[in-house]
Structure formats: C-alpha cells, structure tokens
Amino acid sequence: MTGHCLGLLSRPVVWAAAAALLVVAVAAAHAASNMTVKKDETFQTGAAAALLLDPESDSVLYDKNGDQLVAPASLAKLMTLEFIFNEIKQGHINLDDEFPISENAWRRGGAPSHGSTMFAAIHSRVKLDDLIHGIIVDSANDACIAVAEALAGNEPEFGAMLTKRARQIGLEKSTFTNATGYSDPNLRVTAREMATLARHIMKTYPEFYPFFAEREFTWNNIRQQNRNPLLAMGIGTDGLKTGETAEAGFNLVGSAVQDGFRLIVVITGAKSEKERADEARKMLEWGFHGFEARVLFAEGQTIGEAKVFGGTTNYVALVAPGTIRLMTPRNGSERLVARIVYTGPVPAPVGKGQSIGKLKVWRGDKLALEVPLQAGEDVGKGTMSQRAMDGATELMIGLFRAGVDRL
C-alpha cells in the first residue's frame, strides 16, 4: 500500500489504507470531521446505552451511546472479579484462602442490608471460591465487601486499586470507587468498556469463565438462582452479569454463542427487568442472524507503510499480529472507512514486530474495529547524509505546517 502523510516529527499522522472491502478516506488528520456517512438505521433499542461486540474480531456490530459514562450498578462487580482472578493468577491468593465477614460487610452487604447477598454469617470465615460464586450467582454485596477489606483494608482503597487495574487492561474512562457498584457520583463506566472487560475476562481467565454460566448457588442453606435472565432463554448464553439501582436503571452484560459465533451484549439504563431482558435478547438475535465475518487483511499482509526518520529506507511496512476480520451486515451497504493512525515519522532503527500504530475501521459513523499494527521488517539506522536529508525534509514540512496553521 502507498499513501502520503502530513506531520512533524513525533506528531500524530493519519494514513488512509484500502482493501477490496474498504473505501479509502482522505489521508489527513482533519478528514474525519468532513465525512458524510449514512447512519445505521437497521436496529433500534429503547435502552439508554447499548453495545454489541464480536470478541473474536473485536468488531462493534451496534453502538448507541457506547462511550457515555453511566452508573454501572452491580456491573461494577465484573471489575471486582477481574481483580480477584488476576490476584489468583499472580499467585497472591488462592481459592482455598478464607476471608472474614466483618460486621461492616454483614451490615452493609449481608442480610440486614436487604440487598443482594449470599447471607454469609457475621464474623464467619468464607473460602474465596465460595465468595466468587456468591458474587457471580447471587450478586452478593457481602462477598464483595469481604474481598475488598481483605485485599485493601477498606472499600475506598479497593476502589482505587480497581481503577488502577482498569487502566492496565485498557479501560481508559471507567472509574471505580467501591467493590459492589453501590451508587456513587464518581463511579462511572461506559458500555464499550464493559464489553471490553467481558472480552478480557473470557480470554484471560478461561478457567473461571464457566462460573458465569452456573444457574444456582447455595450458601447458609439458602439456594439462589443466577440473576442473568438470558441463561434461561436457550439462546446459547453463558454469562455474565446484571445490575440495577434507582440511579442506573436496569443494566446487563451478557454473552452467547451460536454455531461457534460468540457475541457480547451490553445494555444500560433500561426501564425494567423485562425491557433489559427483551432488548438484550433482541440485540443478540439481530447480531447472530444479520452479520457475517469477512477477512479484510490476511495474516502477514502489508496493510500500509509508516514514514521512517533517519533510516536505511524511508518507509517501513505495517502488518497486524494476525488475520483482520470485520463483522459486516449480510445485506448491508454501509460505507466502510479504514485509516492507519501512528505517531511519526518513526525514528530508526525500527525492529520487526515493533508496535507502530493502529488500524481503525468505521462502519458508517461508528468505530467498528481497532487493531494494533507493527513493523513488518527491520529498518536500520541510515548514514549521516541520509539522516541529515531527513532532518531537512522534516524542517521544511514543519515550516509549511506552521504556516498553514497560522492561516
């Protein structure tokens, strides 16, 4: 692929890349604001925010207010669970560890709270394995608080640890203040990041993901049913979590598999349990029946090039870590736009496999796919004269760009 770029050294550069299924966009940083696209009107939902994701290709099939910050309610417990799973994976804790149920955990999250609870007895000690099942199946607040106190001393400190961990796994907007999802003005997530979190849990902790499909859990002689309404619908659902508060409305993160095709659905701000369940099922069925996977770039295929500064060659080929697939409507005619975005020119030397930038693909006006790109080859450091020539070129481009910016 060839193309051109505008920019200064170490400034963002946007490239346009094309394939048989893609419409080439203007290769300039301001092009996005000038695009005219056809909006997706093939599906509608009454939920305040919703997102449908294919976790295999990371394609977004549907997005309504997916980046809007909302109150998560008990969806926040997915972050609590991710933190627990990671601590186990790192060897810091194990399933047989026993955590105490403090008076605080019992009063604020146990039977006296009249909220979702596993009914753990005050001052008892409960194995982490049972606490995890309580959180997943019962949405147990007492279990969450017990974990927070055991791992961080208190919930506010645990919330800060959750936010730090969220940033580490790529959740850039979501902020956590407690382990339970109890209403707090600073506790906010987005539908997109909840889908990303669900995908991360599936792929990173396959040994724990089957817990989300368990239909019931008994503790203290009290049997409770899993609160996820999708599990009983016979549509291949095997996770993940529901939540509801007066502030948040009725929320859900679910996942289902049909004929080897998995989807993740996120619903927030539904007005009732019925609307939450109906909208989630409707969206999943729409995705299963209305989309198909298409290969945009084969594994190892050159997708584009990045400008190199001071190298033996002026450009380096860009490739993806694997095959790039995009879920597209079976009978759709939406315009697809692909762009390569990187910070450049890239200073030499460049090593094969070095992370360079991202390929972003829009379906209509919605970002449908974002894939990391890396150097497909080594580029050594050029001679003194080559580096001087590149420096002079960048200086001229910089002066030109500065003049344009002043107009």
CSV table of C-alpha atoms in Angstrom, one decimal:
chain,number,residue,atom,x,y,z
A,1,MET,CA,0.0,0.0,0.0
A,2,THR,CA,1.1,3.5,-0.6
A,3,GLY,CA,-0.1,6.8,0.6
A,4,HIS,CA,1.1,10.1,2.0
A,5,CYS,CA,1.2,11.8,5.3
A,6,LEU,CA,1.4,15.3,6.8
A,7,GLY,CA,3.1,16.0,10.2
A,8,LEU,CA,6.1,16.9,12.3
A,9,LEU,CA,8.5,14.5,14.0
A,10,SER,CA,6.7,12.9,16.9
A,11,ARG,CA,3.3,14.3,15.9
A,12,PRO,CA,0.2,12.1,15.1
A,13,VAL,CA,0.0,11.1,11.5
A,14,VAL,CA,-3.1,9.6,9.8
A,15,TRP,CA,-2.7,7.3,6.8
A,16,ALA,CA,-5.5,6.0,4.6
A,17,ALA,CA,-5.4,2.3,3.8
A,18,ALA,CA,-7.6,0.5,1.3
A,19,ALA,CA,-8.7,-3.1,0.6
A,20,ALA,CA,-11.3,-4.7,-1.6
A,21,LEU,CA,-14.0,-4.1,1.0
A,22,LEU,CA,-12.9,-0.7,2.2
A,23,VAL,CA,-13.5,2.9,0.9
A,24,VAL,CA,-10.3,4.9,1.1
A,25,ALA,CA,-10.6,8.0,3.3
A,26,VAL,CA,-8.7,11.3,2.8
A,27,ALA,CA,-5.2,10.9,4.3
A,28,ALA,CA,-5.2,13.9,6.5
A,29,ALA,CA,-5.8,14.5,10.2
A,30,HIS,CA,-8.9,16.7,9.7
A,31,ALA,CA,-10.7,14.4,7.2
A,32,ALA,CA,-12.9,12.7,9.8
A,33,SER,CA,-14.8,15.9,10.6
A,34,ASN,CA,-15.7,16.3,6.9
A,35,MET,CA,-17.0,12.8,6.2
A,36,THR,CA,-20.6,12.4,5.1
A,37,VAL,CA,-21.9,8.9,6.0
A,38,LYS,CA,-25.1,7.0,6.1
A,39,LYS,CA,-26.3,6.3,9.7
A,40,ASP,CA,-27.2,2.8,10.8
A,41,GLU,CA,-31.0,2.6,11.0
A,42,THR,CA,-31.2,-1.2,10.8
A,43,PHE,CA,-31.7,-1.7,14.6
A,44,GLN,CA,-33.1,0.4,17.4
A,45,THR,CA,-33.2,-0.1,21.2
A,46,GLY,CA,-35.0,1.7,24.0
A,47,ALA,CA,-32.1,1.3,26.3
A,48,ALA,CA,-30.2,4.5,27.2
A,49,ALA,CA,-26.9,2.9,26.0
A,50,ALA,CA,-26.1,-0.3,24.3
A,51,LEU,CA,-23.3,-2.1,22.5
A,52,LEU,CA,-22.9,-5.4,20.6
A,53,LEU,CA,-19.4,-6.8,20.2
A,54,ASP,CA,-17.9,-9.7,18.4
A,55,PRO,CA,-15.0,-10.6,20.7
A,56,GLU,CA,-13.1,-12.7,18.2
A,57,SER,CA,-12.6,-9.9,15.7
A,58,ASP,CA,-13.2,-7.1,18.2
A,59,SER,CA,-15.8,-5.7,15.7
A,60,VAL,CA,-18.5,-3.5,17.1
A,61,LEU,CA,-21.8,-4.5,15.5
A,62,TYR,CA,-24.0,-1.9,17.2
A,63,ASP,CA,-23.3,1.1,19.3
A,64,LYS,CA,-25.7,3.5,21.0
A,65,ASN,CA,-24.0,5.9,23.4
A,66,GLY,CA,-21.3,3.4,23.9
A,67,ASP,CA,-18.8,5.9,25.2
A,68,GLN,CA,-21.2,7.7,27.5
A,69,LEU,CA,-20.3,7.5,31.2
A,70,VAL,CA,-23.1,5.8,33.2
A,71,ALA,CA,-23.7,4.4,36.6
A,72,PRO,CA,-22.9,0.6,36.4
A,73,ALA,CA,-24.8,-0.7,39.5
A,74,SER,CA,-23.6,-4.3,40.0
A,75,LEU,CA,-21.9,-4.4,36.6
A,76,ALA,CA,-19.0,-2.9,38.7
A,77,LYS,CA,-18.6,-6.4,40.2
A,78,LEU,CA,-17.1,-7.6,37.0
A,79,MET,CA,-14.1,-5.4,37.7
A,80,THR,CA,-14.0,-6.8,41.3
A,81,LEU,CA,-14.0,-10.3,39.8
A,82,GLU,CA,-11.3,-9.4,37.3
A,83,PHE,CA,-9.1,-8.1,40.1
A,84,ILE,CA,-9.7,-11.3,42.1
A,85,PHE,CA,-8.9,-13.5,39.1
A,86,ASN,CA,-5.7,-11.6,38.4
A,87,GLU,CA,-4.6,-11.9,42.0
A,88,ILE,CA,-5.1,-15.6,41.8
A,89,LYS,CA,-3.2,-15.8,38.5
A,90,GLN,CA,-0.3,-13.9,40.0
A,91,GLY,CA,-0.2,-16.3,42.9
A,92,HIS,CA,-1.0,-13.7,45.6
A,93,ILE,CA,-4.2,-15.5,46.8
A,94,ASN,CA,-5.8,-18.9,46.1
A,95,LEU,CA,-9.3,-20.3,46.1
A,96,ASP,CA,-8.9,-22.0,49.5
A,97,ASP,CA,-8.0,-18.8,51.3
A,98,GLU,CA,-10.6,-17.9,53.9
A,99,PHE,CA,-11.7,-14.3,54.2
A,100,PRO,CA,-13.6,-12.9,57.3
A,101,ILE,CA,-17.1,-11.4,57.1
A,102,SER,CA,-16.7,-8.3,59.2
A,103,GLU,CA,-19.6,-6.5,60.8
A,104,ASN,CA,-19.4,-3.8,58.1
A,105,ALA,CA,-19.6,-6.5,55.4
A,106,TRP,CA,-22.6,-8.1,57.1
A,107,ARG,CA,-24.5,-4.9,57.8
A,108,ARG,CA,-23.9,-3.1,54.5
A,109,GLY,CA,-23.9,-6.2,52.3
A,110,GLY,CA,-25.5,-9.0,54.2
A,111,ALA,CA,-29.0,-9.9,55.5
A,112,PRO,CA,-29.6,-6.6,57.3
A,113,SER,CA,-29.0,-4.6,54.1
A,114,HIS,CA,-32.0,-6.1,52.3
A,115,GLY,CA,-29.9,-6.1,49.1
A,116,SER,CA,-28.3,-8.8,47.0
A,117,THR,CA,-26.4,-11.1,49.4
A,118,MET,CA,-25.1,-14.6,49.9
A,119,PHE,CA,-26.2,-14.5,53.6
A,120,ALA,CA,-22.8,-15.1,55.0
A,121,ALA,CA,-22.8,-15.1,58.8
A,122,ILE,CA,-21.2,-12.2,60.7
A,123,HIS,CA,-17.7,-12.9,61.9
A,124,SER,CA,-17.6,-16.2,59.9
A,125,ARG,CA,-14.7,-17.1,57.5
A,126,VAL,CA,-15.6,-18.0,53.9
A,127,LYS,CA,-13.4,-19.6,51.3
A,128,LEU,CA,-12.6,-17.3,48.3
A,129,ASP,CA,-14.0,-20.0,46.0
A,130,ASP,CA,-17.4,-19.6,47.7
A,131,LEU,CA,-17.2,-15.8,47.7
A,132,ILE,CA,-16.6,-15.8,44.0
A,133,HIS,CA,-19.6,-18.0,43.4
A,134,GLY,CA,-21.6,-15.7,45.7
A,135,ILE,CA,-20.6,-12.6,43.7
A,136,ILE,CA,-21.3,-14.2,40.3
A,137,VAL,CA,-24.5,-16.0,41.0
A,138,ASP,CA,-26.1,-14.1,43.9
A,139,SER,CA,-24.5,-10.7,43.1
A,140,ALA,CA,-23.5,-10.8,46.8
A,141,ASN,CA,-22.6,-7.5,48.3
A,142,ASP,CA,-21.3,-9.0,51.5
A,143,ALA,CA,-18.9,-11.2,49.5
A,144,CYS,CA,-17.6,-8.1,47.6
A,145,ILE,CA,-17.0,-6.1,50.7
A,146,ALA,CA,-15.3,-9.0,52.4
A,147,VAL,CA,-12.9,-9.3,49.5
A,148,ALA,CA,-12.3,-5.5,49.4
A,149,GLU,CA,-11.4,-5.4,53.1
A,150,ALA,CA,-9.2,-8.5,52.9
A,151,LEU,CA,-7.2,-7.2,49.9
A,152,ALA,CA,-7.1,-3.5,50.5
A,153,GLY,CA,-8.3,-2.8,54.1
A,154,ASN,CA,-11.3,-0.8,53.1
A,155,GLU,CA,-13.6,-0.2,50.1
A,156,PRO,CA,-12.4,3.2,49.0
A,157,GLU,CA,-8.8,2.0,48.8
A,158,PHE,CA,-10.0,-1.1,46.9
A,159,GLY,CA,-11.9,1.2,44.5
A,160,ALA,CA,-8.6,3.0,43.8
A,161,MET,CA,-6.9,-0.4,43.1
A,162,LEU,CA,-9.7,-1.3,40.7
A,163,THR,CA,-9.4,1.9,38.8
A,164,LYS,CA,-5.6,1.4,38.5
A,165,ARG,CA,-6.1,-2.2,37.3
A,166,ALA,CA,-8.8,-1.0,34.8
A,167,ARG,CA,-6.2,1.4,33.2
A,168,GLN,CA,-3.7,-1.5,33.0
A,169,ILE,CA,-6.1,-3.6,30.9
A,170,GLY,CA,-7.2,-0.8,28.6
A,171,LEU,CA,-10.2,0.8,30.3
A,172,GLU,CA,-9.4,4.4,29.9
A,173,LYS,CA,-12.6,6.1,31.1
A,174,SER,CA,-14.2,3.9,33.7
A,175,THR,CA,-13.6,4.8,37.4
A,176,PHE,CA,-14.4,2.6,40.4
A,177,THR,CA,-14.9,3.7,44.0
A,178,ASN,CA,-16.2,0.5,45.6
A,179,ALA,CA,-16.4,-3.2,45.2
A,180,THR,CA,-20.2,-3.6,44.9
A,181,GLY,CA,-21.5,-0.9,42.5
A,182,TYR,CA,-23.4,0.9,45.2
A,183,SER,CA,-24.3,4.4,43.9
A,184,ASP,CA,-21.5,6.9,44.0
A,185,PRO,CA,-21.2,10.1,41.8
A,186,ASN,CA,-17.6,9.1,40.9
A,187,LEU,CA,-18.4,5.5,40.0
A,188,ARG,CA,-18.9,5.5,36.2
A,189,VAL,CA,-18.3,3.2,33.3
A,190,THR,CA,-19.1,3.0,29.6
A,191,ALA,CA,-20.9,0.3,27.6
A,192,ARG,CA,-17.9,-0.1,25.4
A,193,GLU,CA,-15.5,-0.6,28.3
A,194,MET,CA,-17.9,-3.1,29.9
A,195,ALA,CA,-17.8,-5.1,26.7
A,196,THR,CA,-14.0,-4.8,26.6
A,197,LEU,CA,-13.9,-6.0,30.2
A,198,ALA,CA,-16.1,-9.0,29.5
A,199,ARG,CA,-13.9,-9.9,26.5
A,200,HIS,CA,-10.8,-9.6,28.6
A,201,ILE,CA,-12.2,-11.9,31.3
A,202,MET,CA,-13.2,-14.6,28.8
A,203,LYS,CA,-9.8,-14.6,27.1
A,204,THR,CA,-7.5,-14.1,30.1
A,205,TYR,CA,-9.3,-16.4,32.6
A,206,PRO,CA,-10.8,-19.3,30.7
A,207,GLU,CA,-10.7,-21.4,33.9
A,208,PHE,CA,-13.0,-19.0,35.7
A,209,TYR,CA,-15.4,-18.0,32.9
A,210,PRO,CA,-17.6,-21.2,33.2
A,211,PHE,CA,-18.6,-19.9,36.7
A,212,PHE,CA,-20.8,-17.3,35.0
A,213,ALA,CA,-23.0,-20.0,33.4
A,214,GLU,CA,-23.8,-21.6,36.8
A,215,ARG,CA,-27.6,-21.4,37.3
A,216,GLU,CA,-27.7,-21.5,41.1
A,217,PHE,CA,-25.7,-21.3,44.3
A,218,THR,CA,-26.5,-22.4,47.8
A,219,TRP,CA,-24.9,-20.8,50.9
A,220,ASN,CA,-26.1,-20.9,54.6
A,221,ASN,CA,-28.8,-23.3,53.4
A,222,ILE,CA,-30.2,-20.7,51.1
A,223,ARG,CA,-30.4,-21.5,47.4
A,224,GLN,CA,-30.5,-18.6,45.0
A,225,GLN,CA,-30.9,-18.5,41.2
A,226,ASN,CA,-28.5,-16.7,38.9
A,227,ARG,CA,-29.9,-13.3,38.2
A,228,ASN,CA,-29.0,-13.3,34.5
A,229,PRO,CA,-32.3,-13.7,32.6
A,230,LEU,CA,-30.5,-14.7,29.3
A,231,LEU,CA,-29.3,-18.0,30.8
A,232,ALA,CA,-32.8,-19.5,30.8
A,233,MET,CA,-33.7,-18.4,27.2
A,234,GLY,CA,-32.0,-21.3,25.3
A,235,ILE,CA,-30.0,-18.9,23.1
A,236,GLY,CA,-26.5,-20.1,24.0
A,237,THR,CA,-25.9,-17.7,26.8
A,238,ASP,CA,-23.1,-18.5,29.3
A,239,GLY,CA,-22.5,-15.1,31.1
A,240,LEU,CA,-22.0,-12.6,32.5
A,241,LYS,CA,-23.7,-10.1,35.0
A,242,THR,CA,-26.8,-7.9,35.7
A,243,GLY,CA,-27.2,-4.8,37.8
A,244,GLU,CA,-29.8,-2.4,38.9
A,245,THR,CA,-30.2,0.7,41.1
A,246,ALA,CA,-32.6,3.6,41.0
A,247,GLU,CA,-29.8,5.8,39.6
A,248,ALA,CA,-28.5,3.3,37.0
A,249,GLY,CA,-31.7,1.7,35.8
A,250,PHE,CA,-31.5,-1.9,34.7
A,251,ASN,CA,-28.1,-3.0,33.3
A,252,LEU,CA,-26.7,-6.2,31.8
A,253,VAL,CA,-23.5,-7.6,30.3
A,254,GLY,CA,-24.3,-10.9,28.5
A,255,SER,CA,-22.6,-13.2,26.1
A,256,ALA,CA,-23.9,-16.1,24.0
A,257,VAL,CA,-22.6,-18.5,21.4
A,258,GLN,CA,-24.5,-19.8,18.3
A,259,ASP,CA,-22.8,-22.1,15.7
A,260,GLY,CA,-19.4,-21.1,17.0
A,261,PHE,CA,-20.1,-17.4,16.7
A,262,ARG,CA,-19.9,-15.5,20.0
A,263,LEU,CA,-21.3,-12.1,20.8
A,264,ILE,CA,-21.1,-9.8,23.8
A,265,VAL,CA,-24.1,-7.5,24.6
A,266,VAL,CA,-24.2,-4.6,27.0
A,267,ILE,CA,-27.4,-2.8,28.0
A,268,THR,CA,-27.6,0.1,30.4
A,269,GLY,CA,-30.4,2.3,31.6
A,270,ALA,CA,-33.3,0.0,30.7
A,271,LYS,CA,-36.5,0.9,32.4
A,272,SER,CA,-37.4,-2.5,33.8
A,273,GLU,CA,-36.2,-6.1,34.2
A,274,LYS,CA,-38.4,-7.1,31.2
A,275,GLU,CA,-37.1,-4.4,28.9
A,276,ARG,CA,-33.5,-5.3,29.9
A,277,ALA,CA,-34.0,-9.0,29.1
A,278,ASP,CA,-36.1,-8.3,25.9
A,279,GLU,CA,-33.6,-5.7,24.5
A,280,ALA,CA,-30.6,-7.9,25.2
A,281,ARG,CA,-32.1,-10.9,23.5
A,282,LYS,CA,-33.4,-8.9,20.6
A,283,MET,CA,-29.9,-7.4,20.0
A,284,LEU,CA,-28.2,-10.8,20.3
A,285,GLU,CA,-30.6,-12.4,17.8
A,286,TRP,CA,-30.1,-9.5,15.4
A,287,GLY,CA,-26.4,-9.9,15.5
A,288,PHE,CA,-26.4,-13.7,15.1
A,289,HIS,CA,-28.8,-13.6,12.1
A,290,GLY,CA,-27.7,-10.3,10.4
A,291,PHE,CA,-23.9,-10.4,10.3
A,292,GLU,CA,-21.1,-12.4,8.8
A,293,ALA,CA,-17.3,-12.3,9.2
A,294,ARG,CA,-15.2,-11.0,6.3
A,295,VAL,CA,-11.5,-11.0,6.0
A,296,LEU,CA,-10.0,-7.6,5.4
A,297,PHE,CA,-6.4,-8.5,5.5
A,298,ALA,CA,-4.7,-11.9,5.7
A,299,GLU,CA,-2.1,-12.7,8.3
A,300,GLY,CA,1.2,-11.2,7.4
A,301,GLN,CA,-0.3,-9.0,4.6
A,302,THR,CA,1.1,-5.5,4.3
A,303,ILE,CA,-1.6,-3.1,5.3
A,304,GLY,CA,0.3,0.2,4.8
A,305,GLU,CA,3.5,2.0,5.4
A,306,ALA,CA,4.9,4.3,8.1
A,307,LYS,CA,7.4,7.1,7.4
A,308,VAL,CA,10.8,6.4,8.9
A,309,PHE,CA,13.2,9.1,10.0
A,310,GLY,CA,16.9,8.6,9.6
A,311,GLY,CA,16.7,5.0,8.4
A,312,THR,CA,18.2,3.0,5.6
A,313,THR,CA,14.8,3.2,3.9
A,314,ASN,CA,12.2,5.9,4.0
A,315,TYR,CA,9.2,3.7,4.9
A,316,VAL,CA,8.5,0.5,6.9
A,317,ALA,CA,5.7,-1.9,6.1
A,318,LEU,CA,3.0,-2.3,8.6
A,319,VAL,CA,1.3,-5.6,9.4
A,320,ALA,CA,-1.2,-6.8,12.0
A,321,PRO,CA,-0.5,-9.6,14.6
A,322,GLY,CA,-2.9,-11.9,12.7
A,323,THR,CA,-5.8,-12.0,10.3
A,324,ILE,CA,-8.0,-8.9,10.4
A,325,ARG,CA,-11.7,-9.7,10.2
A,326,LEU,CA,-14.7,-7.5,10.4
A,327,MET,CA,-18.3,-8.4,11.1
A,328,THR,CA,-20.4,-6.9,8.3
A,329,PRO,CA,-24.2,-6.9,7.7
A,330,ARG,CA,-25.2,-9.7,5.4
A,331,ASN,CA,-27.4,-7.4,3.3
A,332,GLY,CA,-25.9,-4.1,4.2
A,333,SER,CA,-24.4,-1.4,2.0
A,334,GLU,CA,-22.8,0.8,4.6
A,335,ARG,CA,-19.7,2.7,3.7
A,336,LEU,CA,-16.5,1.4,5.4
A,337,VAL,CA,-13.6,3.7,6.0
A,338,ALA,CA,-10.2,2.5,7.2
A,339,ARG,CA,-7.3,4.6,8.5
A,340,ILE,CA,-3.9,3.9,9.8
A,341,VAL,CA,-3.0,6.2,12.7
A,342,TYR,CA,0.5,6.4,14.1
A,343,THR,CA,2.9,9.0,15.6
A,344,GLY,CA,5.7,9.7,13.2
A,345,PRO,CA,8.0,9.8,11.4
A,346,VAL,CA,9.2,6.7,13.3
A,347,PRO,CA,12.9,7.1,14.3
A,348,ALA,CA,15.3,4.5,13.1
A,349,PRO,CA,16.3,1.9,13.9
A,350,VAL,CA,13.0,0.0,13.7
A,351,GLY,CA,12.7,-3.6,14.8
A,352,LYS,CA,10.4,-6.2,13.1
A,353,GLY,CA,7.4,-6.6,15.4
A,354,GLN,CA,7.8,-3.1,16.9
A,355,SER,CA,4.5,-1.5,17.8
A,356,ILE,CA,3.8,1.4,15.4
A,357,GLY,CA,0.2,2.4,15.5
A,358,LYS,CA,-3.4,1.2,14.9
A,359,LEU,CA,-5.7,0.4,12.0
A,360,LYS,CA,-9.1,1.9,12.7
A,361,VAL,CA,-12.2,1.0,10.6
A,362,TRP,CA,-15.5,2.8,10.7
A,363,ARG,CA,-18.8,1.4,9.6
A,364,GLY,CA,-20.9,4.5,8.7
A,365,ASP,CA,-20.1,7.0,11.5
A,366,LYS,CA,-19.4,4.3,14.2
A,367,LEU,CA,-15.9,3.0,15.0
A,368,ALA,CA,-16.3,-0.7,14.3
A,369,LEU,CA,-12.8,-2.1,14.6
A,370,GLU,CA,-9.4,-1.1,16.1
A,371,VAL,CA,-6.4,-3.3,15.5
A,372,PRO,CA,-2.7,-2.7,16.6
A,373,LEU,CA,-0.1,-2.6,13.9
A,374,GLN,CA,3.5,-3.4,14.0
A,375,ALA,CA,6.6,-3.2,11.8
A,376,GLY,CA,6.8,-6.0,9.2
A,377,GLU,CA,10.5,-5.7,8.8
A,378,ASP,CA,13.7,-4.3,10.3
A,379,VAL,CA,14.9,-0.9,9.2
A,380,GLY,CA,18.5,0.0,10.2
A,381,LYS,CA,19.9,3.5,11.0
A,382,GLY,CA,20.9,5.3,7.9
A,383,THR,CA,24.1,7.1,7.1
A,384,MET,CA,24.9,10.6,8.3
A,385,SER,CA,23.9,12.1,5.0
A,386,GLN,CA,20.5,10.2,5.0
A,387,ARG,CA,19.7,11.4,8.5
A,388,ALA,CA,20.7,15.0,7.5
A,389,MET,CA,18.4,14.8,4.5
A,390,ASP,CA,15.5,13.5,6.6
A,391,GLY,CA,16.1,16.3,9.1
A,392,ALA,CA,16.0,18.9,6.4
A,393,THR,CA,12.8,17.4,5.0
A,394,GLU,CA,11.1,17.4,8.3
A,395,LEU,CA,12.2,21.0,8.9
A,396,MET,CA,10.6,22.1,5.7
A,397,ILE,CA,7.4,20.2,6.4
A,398,GLY,CA,7.3,21.8,9.8
A,399,LEU,CA,7.7,25.3,8.5
A,400,PHE,CA,5.0,24.6,5.9
A,401,ARG,CA,2.6,23.2,8.5
A,402,ALA,CA,3.2,26.1,10.8
A,403,GLY,CA,2.4,28.5,8.0
A,404,VAL,CA,-0.8,26.6,7.2
A,405,ASP,CA,-1.8,26.7,10.9
A,406,ARG,CA,-1.5,30.5,11.0
A,407,LEU,CA,-3.8,31.0,8.0
